[in-house]
Short mmCIF file of C-alpha atoms and ligand atoms in Angstrom, two decimals:
data_model
loop_
_atom_site.label_atom_id
_atom_site.label_comp_id
_atom_site.label_asym_id
_atom_site.label_seq_id
_atom_site.Cartn_x
_atom_site.Cartn_y
_atom_site.Cartn_z
CA MET A 1492 -108.66 108.76 6.94
CA ALA A 1493 -109.05 106.31 9.78
CA ASP A 1494 -108.02 107.55 13.24
CA ILE A 1495 -104.39 106.83 14.03
CA ILE A 1496 -104.11 104.45 16.94
CA ARG A 1497 -101.82 106.02 19.50
CA SER A 1498 -99.78 104.45 22.28
CA VAL A 1499 -101.28 103.81 25.71
CA ARG A 1500 -101.06 106.83 28.04
CA GLY A 1501 -97.92 106.68 30.15
CA MET A 1502 -96.27 104.11 27.86
CA ASN A 1503 -93.59 105.70 25.75
CA ASP A 1504 -91.70 104.92 22.58
CA ILE A 1505 -87.95 105.21 22.96
CA LEU A 1506 -86.80 106.56 19.62
CA PRO A 1507 -83.60 105.88 17.67
CA ASP A 1508 -82.04 109.24 18.54
CA VAL A 1509 -82.21 108.26 22.22
CA THR A 1510 -81.66 104.48 22.21
CA PRO A 1511 -77.87 104.85 21.82
CA TYR A 1512 -77.81 106.59 25.22
CA TRP A 1513 -79.87 103.80 26.74
CA GLN A 1514 -77.56 101.19 25.27
CA ALA A 1515 -74.44 102.97 26.49
CA VAL A 1516 -75.86 103.39 30.00
CA GLU A 1517 -77.05 99.78 30.13
CA THR A 1518 -73.64 98.53 28.99
CA THR A 1519 -71.86 100.55 31.67
CA LEU A 1520 -74.24 99.31 34.36
CA ASN A 1521 -74.01 95.71 33.21
CA ASP A 1522 -70.20 95.87 33.16
CA VAL A 1523 -70.05 97.14 36.74
CA LEU A 1524 -72.54 94.49 37.94
CA ARG A 1525 -70.55 91.76 36.23
CA SER A 1526 -67.36 93.07 37.83
CA TYR A 1527 -68.94 92.34 41.24
CA GLY A 1528 -69.86 88.81 40.17
CA TYR A 1529 -73.55 89.42 39.41
CA GLN A 1530 -75.14 87.20 36.76
CA GLU A 1531 -78.10 88.04 34.60
CA ILE A 1532 -81.44 86.29 35.08
CA ARG A 1533 -84.43 86.67 32.74
CA PHE A 1534 -87.96 85.87 33.85
CA PRO A 1535 -91.42 86.53 32.40
CA ILE A 1536 -93.12 89.91 32.27
CA VAL A 1537 -96.40 88.25 33.26
CA GLU A 1538 -96.86 86.33 36.51
CA LYS A 1539 -99.78 85.02 38.50
CA THR A 1540 -101.48 87.92 40.31
CA ALA A 1541 -101.19 86.15 43.66
CA LEU A 1542 -97.39 86.40 43.48
CA PHE A 1543 -97.49 90.19 43.64
CA CYS A 1544 -100.32 90.34 46.20
CA ARG A 1545 -98.43 88.03 48.54
CA SER A 1546 -95.04 89.70 48.16
CA ILE A 1547 -95.62 93.42 47.66
CA GLY A 1548 -98.49 93.41 50.18
CA GLU A 1549 -102.27 93.74 49.90
CA VAL A 1550 -102.32 97.22 51.47
CA THR A 1551 -99.86 98.98 49.19
CA ASP A 1552 -100.53 101.49 46.41
CA ILE A 1553 -99.18 99.01 43.86
CA VAL A 1554 -101.50 96.13 44.76
CA GLU A 1555 -104.50 98.27 45.68
CA LYS A 1556 -104.65 100.41 42.58
CA GLU A 1557 -101.72 100.14 40.19
CA MET A 1558 -101.57 96.61 38.83
CA TYR A 1559 -102.38 95.69 35.25
CA SER A 1560 -104.26 92.50 36.00
CA PHE A 1561 -106.39 90.49 33.63
CA ASP A 1562 -107.97 87.08 33.40
CA ASP A 1563 -106.20 84.65 31.12
CA ARG A 1564 -108.46 82.72 28.72
CA ASN A 1565 -108.66 79.93 31.30
CA GLY A 1566 -109.94 82.36 33.93
CA GLU A 1567 -106.70 82.60 35.90
CA SER A 1568 -105.74 86.09 37.09
CA LEU A 1569 -102.41 87.27 35.68
CA THR A 1570 -100.55 90.56 36.13
CA LEU A 1571 -97.98 92.52 34.16
CA ARG A 1572 -95.07 92.72 36.57
CA PRO A 1573 -95.09 96.02 38.50
CA GLU A 1574 -91.56 95.31 39.74
CA GLY A 1575 -88.91 92.59 39.47
CA THR A 1576 -88.19 91.34 42.97
CA ALA A 1577 -91.23 89.06 43.26
CA GLY A 1578 -90.61 87.42 39.88
CA CYS A 1579 -86.91 87.05 40.61
CA VAL A 1580 -87.59 85.28 43.93
CA ARG A 1581 -90.20 83.09 42.26
CA ALA A 1582 -87.80 82.12 39.47
CA ALA A 1583 -84.87 81.53 41.83
CA MET A 1584 -87.03 79.37 44.13
CA GLN A 1585 -88.67 77.38 41.36
CA ASN A 1586 -85.32 76.60 39.71
CA GLY A 1587 -83.49 75.59 42.85
CA LEU A 1588 -81.08 78.56 42.77
CA LEU A 1589 -81.56 79.30 46.45
CA ASN A 1590 -79.65 76.22 47.59
CA GLN A 1591 -76.56 78.39 47.40
CA THR A 1592 -75.75 82.09 47.47
CA GLN A 1593 -76.66 84.04 44.36
CA ARG A 1594 -75.87 87.47 42.97
CA LEU A 1595 -78.39 88.20 40.21
CA TRP A 1596 -79.45 91.11 38.02
CA TYR A 1597 -82.21 91.68 35.48
CA GLN A 1598 -83.53 94.45 33.35
CA GLY A 1599 -86.71 95.23 31.49
CA PRO A 1600 -90.07 96.93 31.50
CA MET A 1601 -92.33 97.17 34.56
CA PHE A 1602 -95.97 98.27 34.58
CA ARG A 1603 -97.87 100.37 37.10
CA TYR A 1604 -101.13 102.21 36.59
CA GLU A 1605 -99.88 105.46 38.11
CA ARG A 1606 -100.82 109.02 37.18
CA PRO A 1607 -98.34 109.77 34.41
CA GLN A 1608 -96.04 112.79 34.82
CA LYS A 1609 -92.39 113.54 34.17
CA GLY A 1610 -90.41 110.67 35.66
CA ARG A 1611 -93.47 108.56 36.38
CA TYR A 1612 -94.82 106.30 33.68
CA ARG A 1613 -97.15 103.34 33.32
CA GLN A 1614 -94.50 101.37 31.49
CA PHE A 1615 -91.02 102.12 32.77
CA HIS A 1616 -87.72 100.27 32.83
CA GLN A 1617 -85.60 99.03 35.68
CA ILE A 1618 -82.26 97.40 36.14
CA GLY A 1619 -82.72 95.33 39.26
CA VAL A 1620 -80.18 93.54 41.42
CA GLU A 1621 -80.85 90.82 44.01
CA ALA A 1622 -78.47 88.88 46.26
CA TYR A 1623 -79.67 85.73 48.07
CA GLY A 1624 -78.27 83.81 50.98
CA PHE A 1625 -76.09 86.55 52.48
CA LYS A 1626 -76.93 87.46 56.05
CA GLY A 1627 -75.33 90.88 55.93
CA PRO A 1628 -74.48 93.56 56.75
CA ASP A 1629 -71.33 93.05 54.61
CA ILE A 1630 -73.38 92.47 51.45
CA ASP A 1631 -75.55 95.49 52.34
CA ALA A 1632 -72.43 97.64 52.37
CA GLU A 1633 -71.02 96.06 49.22
CA MET A 1634 -74.28 96.59 47.37
CA ILE A 1635 -74.47 100.24 48.35
CA LEU A 1636 -70.82 100.74 47.38
CA MET A 1637 -71.61 99.10 44.06
CA THR A 1638 -74.41 101.61 43.41
CA ALA A 1639 -71.96 104.43 44.19
CA ARG A 1640 -69.57 102.91 41.67
CA LEU A 1641 -72.34 102.80 39.07
CA TRP A 1642 -72.80 106.58 39.37
CA LYS A 1643 -69.04 107.11 39.31
CA GLN A 1644 -68.67 104.98 36.20
CA LEU A 1645 -71.43 106.98 34.50
CA GLY A 1646 -69.77 110.25 35.49
CA LEU A 1647 -72.90 111.17 37.42
CA ARG A 1648 -73.01 113.68 40.23
CA GLY A 1649 -76.10 114.95 42.01
CA LEU A 1650 -77.34 111.81 43.75
CA LYS A 1651 -77.62 111.59 47.52
CA LEU A 1652 -77.77 108.40 49.53
CA GLN A 1653 -80.39 107.94 52.24
CA ILE A 1654 -80.44 104.90 54.50
CA ASN A 1655 -82.59 103.57 57.29
CA SER A 1656 -83.31 100.35 59.12
CA LEU A 1657 -86.80 98.91 59.39
CA GLY A 1658 -85.76 96.38 62.04
CA SER A 1659 -86.95 92.81 62.43
CA THR A 1660 -90.57 91.78 61.85
CA GLU A 1661 -91.09 91.48 65.62
CA ALA A 1662 -89.59 94.89 66.36
CA ARG A 1663 -91.71 96.40 63.61
CA LEU A 1664 -94.86 94.86 65.06
CA LEU A 1665 -94.18 96.37 68.48
CA TYR A 1666 -93.36 99.70 66.86
CA LYS A 1667 -96.52 99.53 64.73
CA ALA A 1668 -98.62 99.26 67.87
CA LYS A 1669 -96.89 102.35 69.30
CA LEU A 1670 -97.43 104.20 66.05
CA ILE A 1671 -101.12 103.30 65.95
CA ASP A 1672 -101.52 104.55 69.54
CA TYR A 1673 -99.87 107.83 68.57
CA PHE A 1674 -101.99 108.35 65.45
CA GLU A 1675 -105.18 107.31 67.29
CA LEU A 1676 -104.55 110.20 69.67
CA HIS A 1677 -104.48 112.56 66.66
CA ARG A 1678 -107.04 110.81 64.50
CA ASP A 1679 -108.76 114.07 63.53
CA GLN A 1680 -105.53 115.25 61.86
CA LEU A 1681 -105.15 112.19 59.61
CA ASP A 1682 -105.97 112.62 55.93
CA GLU A 1683 -108.23 110.12 54.17
CA ASP A 1684 -105.42 107.85 52.96
CA SER A 1685 -103.82 107.76 56.40
CA GLN A 1686 -107.14 106.98 58.13
CA ARG A 1687 -107.52 104.02 55.82
CA ARG A 1688 -103.97 102.83 56.53
CA LEU A 1689 -104.04 103.46 60.25
CA HIS A 1690 -104.47 99.82 61.22
CA SER A 1691 -103.39 98.01 58.08
CA ASN A 1692 -100.14 99.82 57.20
CA PRO A 1693 -99.38 102.66 59.63
CA LEU A 1694 -95.71 102.87 58.58
CA ARG A 1695 -96.77 104.16 55.20
CA ILE A 1696 -98.45 107.14 56.90
CA LEU A 1697 -94.96 108.30 57.80
CA ASP A 1698 -93.92 108.84 54.22
CA SER A 1699 -97.09 110.67 53.25
CA LYS A 1700 -96.36 113.42 50.74
CA ASN A 1701 -99.24 115.52 52.13
CA PRO A 1702 -97.66 118.69 53.65
CA GLU A 1703 -100.52 118.89 56.15
CA MET A 1704 -99.41 115.58 57.61
CA GLN A 1705 -95.84 116.77 58.08
CA ALA A 1706 -96.06 118.20 61.60
CA LEU A 1707 -97.98 115.18 62.86
CA ASN A 1708 -95.44 112.80 61.30
CA ASP A 1709 -92.54 114.78 62.75
CA GLY A 1710 -93.87 114.14 66.23
CA ALA A 1711 -94.39 110.40 65.71
CA PRO A 1712 -92.17 107.85 67.47
CA MET A 1713 -89.20 106.75 65.37
CA LEU A 1714 -88.62 103.18 64.25
CA LEU A 1715 -84.86 103.68 64.60
CA ASP A 1716 -85.42 104.14 68.35
CA HIS A 1717 -87.28 100.82 68.52
CA LEU A 1718 -84.94 98.48 66.67
CA ASP A 1719 -84.15 94.97 67.92
CA LYS A 1720 -80.55 94.35 68.99
CA GLU A 1721 -79.47 92.54 65.83
CA SER A 1722 -80.90 95.16 63.46
CA GLU A 1723 -79.30 97.90 65.50
CA GLN A 1724 -75.90 96.19 65.41
CA ASP A 1725 -76.20 95.52 61.68
CA PHE A 1726 -77.23 99.09 60.97
CA ASN A 1727 -74.29 100.44 62.98
CA ALA A 1728 -71.91 98.09 61.17
CA LEU A 1729 -73.31 99.24 57.82
CA CYS A 1730 -72.80 102.89 58.77
CA GLU A 1731 -69.24 102.12 59.90
CA ALA A 1732 -68.48 100.35 56.61
CA LEU A 1733 -69.79 103.31 54.60
CA ASP A 1734 -67.88 105.73 56.84
CA SER A 1735 -64.66 103.78 56.42
CA VAL A 1736 -64.70 104.30 52.65
CA GLY A 1737 -65.88 107.90 53.01
CA LEU A 1738 -69.23 107.37 51.30
CA ILE A 1739 -71.51 110.20 52.35
CA TYR A 1740 -75.05 109.27 53.40
CA GLU A 1741 -77.96 110.64 55.34
CA ILE A 1742 -79.88 108.57 57.87
CA ASN A 1743 -83.52 109.21 57.03
CA PRO A 1744 -85.69 107.73 59.80
CA ARG A 1745 -88.79 108.38 57.66
CA LEU A 1746 -87.60 106.18 54.82
CA VAL A 1747 -90.05 103.24 54.89
CA ARG A 1748 -90.42 102.21 51.18
CA GLY A 1749 -93.70 101.48 49.46
CA LEU A 1750 -93.48 97.69 49.30
CA ASP A 1751 -94.22 95.52 52.31
CA TYR A 1752 -91.45 92.94 51.98
CA TYR A 1753 -88.64 95.04 53.44
CA GLY A 1754 -87.01 94.66 56.86
CA LYS A 1755 -83.71 95.93 58.30
CA THR A 1756 -81.59 97.91 55.78
CA VAL A 1757 -83.40 100.13 53.27
CA PHE A 1758 -81.82 102.77 51.05
CA GLU A 1759 -82.57 105.21 48.27
CA TRP A 1760 -80.50 107.42 45.99
CA VAL A 1761 -82.36 110.68 45.46
CA THR A 1762 -81.78 113.87 43.51
CA GLU A 1763 -83.23 117.38 43.61
CA HIS A 1764 -82.69 117.75 39.87
CA LEU A 1765 -85.74 115.80 38.70
CA GLY A 1766 -88.59 117.56 40.49
CA SER A 1767 -91.00 115.44 42.49
CA GLN A 1768 -89.87 112.07 41.02
CA GLY A 1769 -86.39 112.27 42.46
CA THR A 1770 -85.74 108.67 43.55
CA VAL A 1771 -83.48 107.11 40.94
CA CYS A 1772 -82.51 103.93 42.77
CA ALA A 1773 -84.12 102.19 45.71
CA GLY A 1774 -84.00 98.95 47.60
CA GLY A 1775 -83.29 97.11 50.78
CA ARG A 1776 -83.24 93.84 52.65
CA TYR A 1777 -86.21 91.45 52.45
CA ASP A 1778 -85.21 88.38 54.44
CA GLY A 1779 -88.80 87.25 55.02
CA LEU A 1780 -90.02 87.10 51.44
CA VAL A 1781 -88.69 83.73 50.32
CA SER A 1782 -90.38 81.86 53.17
CA GLN A 1783 -93.49 84.01 52.77
CA LEU A 1784 -93.70 82.73 49.20
CA GLY A 1785 -93.39 79.15 50.39
CA GLY A 1786 -89.63 78.60 50.04
CA LYS A 1787 -87.06 77.56 52.60
CA ALA A 1788 -86.04 80.73 54.43
CA ALA A 1789 -83.27 82.61 52.60
CA THR A 1790 -81.88 86.03 53.33
CA ALA A 1791 -82.18 88.56 50.53
CA ILE A 1792 -81.31 92.11 49.59
CA GLY A 1793 -81.62 94.10 46.39
CA PHE A 1794 -82.37 97.33 44.64
CA ALA A 1795 -83.68 98.65 41.35
CA ILE A 1796 -82.74 101.65 39.26
CA GLY A 1797 -85.40 103.52 37.26
CA LEU A 1798 -83.77 103.89 33.87
CA GLU A 1799 -85.98 106.73 32.60
CA ARG A 1800 -85.05 108.75 35.68
CA LEU A 1801 -81.39 107.85 35.43
CA ILE A 1802 -81.23 108.97 31.79
CA SER A 1803 -83.14 112.19 32.59
CA LEU A 1804 -80.71 112.92 35.38
CA LEU A 1805 -77.70 112.29 33.14
CA GLU A 1806 -79.25 114.71 30.66
CA ALA A 1807 -79.98 117.31 33.34
CA MET A 1808 -76.39 117.06 34.60
CA ASP A 1809 -75.00 117.26 31.07
CA ALA A 1810 -73.45 113.83 31.53
CA LEU A 1811 -75.06 111.74 28.79
CA PRO A 1812 -72.49 109.27 27.47
CA LYS A 1813 -70.70 109.98 24.23
CA ILE A 1814 -72.32 107.89 21.55
CA GLU A 1815 -70.64 106.35 18.56
CA THR A 1816 -71.35 107.87 15.19
CA ILE A 1817 -71.29 106.36 11.71
CA ASP A 1818 -67.80 106.14 10.24
CA ALA A 1819 -68.55 106.07 6.55
CA TYR A 1820 -71.41 106.26 4.04
CA ILE A 1821 -70.98 104.72 0.59
CA VAL A 1822 -72.46 106.73 -2.25
CA ALA A 1823 -72.76 104.73 -5.46
CA VAL A 1824 -74.35 105.72 -8.77
CA GLY A 1825 -74.98 103.30 -11.62
CA ASP A 1826 -75.88 99.58 -11.59
CA LYS A 1827 -72.28 98.43 -11.67
CA ALA A 1828 -71.29 100.79 -8.85
CA VAL A 1829 -74.23 99.66 -6.68
CA ARG A 1830 -73.17 96.02 -7.06
CA GLU A 1831 -69.53 96.86 -6.40
CA ALA A 1832 -70.48 99.00 -3.35
CA LEU A 1833 -72.18 96.03 -1.67
CA LEU A 1834 -69.11 93.84 -2.19
CA LEU A 1835 -66.68 96.52 -1.11
CA ALA A 1836 -68.74 97.21 2.03
CA GLU A 1837 -68.73 93.54 3.02
CA ARG A 1838 -64.96 93.38 2.52
CA LEU A 1839 -64.41 96.49 4.62
CA ARG A 1840 -66.58 95.04 7.41
CA ASP A 1841 -64.38 91.93 7.38
CA GLU A 1842 -61.16 93.91 7.41
CA VAL A 1843 -62.02 96.73 9.85
CA PRO A 1844 -63.63 95.27 12.98
CA GLY A 1845 -66.15 97.62 14.55
CA LEU A 1846 -66.46 99.76 11.43
CA LYS A 1847 -69.83 101.50 11.22
CA LEU A 1848 -70.61 101.71 7.56
CA ILE A 1849 -73.82 102.52 5.70
CA THR A 1850 -74.22 101.61 2.04
CA HIS A 1851 -76.68 103.83 0.25
CA CYS A 1852 -79.73 101.84 -0.86
CA GLY A 1853 -82.65 102.97 -2.97
CA GLY A 1854 -80.89 104.70 -5.87
CA GLY A 1855 -80.82 108.43 -6.63
CA ASN A 1856 -78.22 110.75 -8.15
CA PHE A 1857 -75.02 111.88 -6.41
CA LYS A 1858 -76.68 115.02 -5.00
CA SER A 1859 -79.52 113.18 -3.31
CA GLN A 1860 -77.22 110.43 -2.02
CA PHE A 1861 -74.89 113.05 -0.51
CA LYS A 1862 -77.85 114.51 1.36
CA HIS A 1863 -78.40 111.11 2.98
CA ALA A 1864 -74.68 110.85 3.74
CA ASP A 1865 -74.79 114.24 5.41
CA ARG A 1866 -77.85 113.36 7.50
CA SER A 1867 -76.27 110.09 8.64
CA GLY A 1868 -73.58 112.06 10.50
CA ALA A 1869 -70.88 109.93 8.86
CA ARG A 1870 -67.30 111.11 9.09
CA TRP A 1871 -66.53 110.16 5.48
CA SER A 1872 -68.47 109.67 2.27
CA LEU A 1873 -67.02 106.95 0.07
CA ILE A 1874 -67.85 107.70 -3.54
CA LEU A 1875 -68.13 105.08 -6.27
CA GLY A 1876 -68.95 105.75 -9.92
CA ASP A 1877 -67.94 104.11 -13.21
CA ASP A 1878 -64.55 105.89 -13.32
CA GLU A 1879 -63.64 104.77 -9.82
CA ILE A 1880 -64.58 101.19 -10.60
CA ASN A 1881 -62.52 101.14 -13.76
CA ASN A 1882 -59.48 102.38 -11.81
CA LYS A 1883 -60.17 100.31 -8.65
CA VAL A 1884 -60.19 103.45 -6.50
CA ILE A 1885 -62.76 105.28 -4.40
CA GLY A 1886 -63.35 108.95 -3.61
CA VAL A 1887 -63.04 109.67 0.11
CA LYS A 1888 -64.70 112.90 1.19
CA THR A 1889 -64.17 114.15 4.76
CA MET A 1890 -67.61 115.49 5.57
CA ALA A 1891 -66.50 118.09 8.12
CA THR A 1892 -64.10 119.87 5.74
CA GLY A 1893 -65.39 118.89 2.32
CA GLU A 1894 -61.85 117.78 1.35
CA GLN A 1895 -61.74 114.88 -1.06
CA GLU A 1896 -59.01 112.48 -2.07
CA THR A 1897 -58.76 109.35 -4.14
CA VAL A 1898 -57.79 106.14 -2.38
CA SER A 1899 -56.99 102.79 -3.97
CA TRP A 1900 -59.19 99.83 -2.92
CA ASP A 1901 -56.10 97.96 -1.67
CA VAL A 1902 -55.33 100.49 1.03
CA LEU A 1903 -58.85 101.66 1.82
CA ALA A 1904 -59.17 99.46 4.93
CA ASN A 1905 -55.90 100.85 6.30
CA TYR A 1906 -57.01 104.37 5.50
CA LEU A 1907 -60.30 103.98 7.39
CA GLN A 1908 -58.56 102.30 10.31
CA SER A 1909 -56.15 105.17 10.69
P1 HAM B 2951 -89.42 100.80 43.72
O1 HAM B 2951 -88.98 101.83 44.71
O2 HAM B 2951 -90.87 100.59 43.59
O3 HAM B 2951 -88.69 99.47 44.13
O4 HAM B 2951 -88.85 101.15 42.29
C1 HAM B 2951 -87.46 101.31 42.08
C2 HAM B 2951 -87.20 102.47 41.14
O5 HAM B 2951 -87.94 102.30 39.92
C3 HAM B 2951 -87.69 103.82 41.66
O6 HAM B 2951 -86.75 104.39 42.55
C4 HAM B 2951 -87.80 104.61 40.39
O7 HAM B 2951 -86.53 105.08 39.98
C5 HAM B 2951 -88.30 103.58 39.40
N1 HAM B 2951 -89.76 103.67 39.25
C6 HAM B 2951 -90.70 103.15 40.04
N2 HAM B 2951 -91.94 103.44 39.58
C7 HAM B 2951 -91.76 104.16 38.45
C8 HAM B 2951 -92.64 104.76 37.48
N3 HAM B 2951 -93.97 104.65 37.58
N4 HAM B 2951 -92.10 105.44 36.46
C9 HAM B 2951 -90.76 105.56 36.33
N5 HAM B 2951 -89.88 105.00 37.19
C10 HAM B 2951 -90.37 104.32 38.24
C11 HAM B 2951 -88.82 98.30 43.46
O8 HAM B 2951 -89.36 98.17 42.39
C12 HAM B 2951 -88.14 97.15 44.15
N6 HAM B 2951 -88.42 95.91 43.40
C13 HAM B 2951 -86.64 97.41 44.24
C14 HAM B 2951 -85.92 96.28 44.90
C15 HAM B 2951 -85.21 95.30 44.29
N7 HAM B 2951 -85.88 96.04 46.20
C16 HAM B 2951 -85.19 94.95 46.43
N8 HAM B 2951 -84.78 94.49 45.26
#
């Protein structure tokens, strides 16, 4: 037999026993986003490579080593989107949406060539949210409150909010110089990655996961102590707004994020229940990106939720949503009964909105059809044979108890509705 072609490593199938949870979670999230006035935007999965290099930053893990890039047949370099913010800005700019404020959301697969492990995949899914044209910090607070409401609506506990401010570009530049001076003094203690980043992206050294870098990082100057006036005021106002509604957060001065476009507010929702891949939702302000990509300057803030991680966390916390089961399964034996079953099923679907009804297809005797009915998880089996057709009735078997009664076709819709 020929070898079976398997899926690409780190790219997973999401199977029918799990998709109902995904759908339920997505519906809840979409409902909350809509209730805050966010509108869905859809944009391509593939963009020009330059878009990601220019927005995410040349010296980031994503651009340096994680992008799925390829040459199109005309020789142009394209990339499977590693995240949604760049594409969303591109689409909003190109279609003139940035002439006014916008609250947008999107969802779909993202691609990063990372080392696969639990919670980290090469194809993963995000729901992303972006707001344009709001100076903040009111929208910053609203957005964070909205994320808290998402967890509440999902019945999810176990997430902790961390916030930080990365200041203005100018303040960050001054701070970067201080940071480089500090690390230069301790150059011999820098690991290989940090040596490489020392001059290009020293902030990223601070969120190194290498335990041997910890002590050195702990002694480094803090960006929060070097903020410009406006960023400091905005950050204080954000904290006050969160305090005033009693939302608990931790200020994490080491939170720098792995994409270069951020400035001022950044935040993450993290959990200890998912091992090392504990960030479920992350984002921040990126006021400079629109002009960096050639547009007229527009303020911007957003976040994205990793859906695989969110679903894993719901599972770990025993909080997966209840999913709808099949209501009824029609068992029909004999040519006449099969024909009648199709008609009856269509009528029931008309008369009972939302009814989830499977009609047995593919023949078989009563015993084998009942097996299918059982496996479907249906609440009732509806049984049709020649006798039932002659009398215009149907057998209704309650699967949980095995009890069976005979119901006339006229009142069947009412029966199922009750
Ligand atoms: P990010 O921090 O790179 O930010 O990703 C956001 C979330 O996507 C992460 O917190 C995580 O839950 C999930 N995620 C990221 N990589 C993977 C992976 N390899 N496997 C599974 N899940 C993953 C962004 O993508 C920004 N675009 C967020 C944003 C929107 N900022 C402003 N607007």
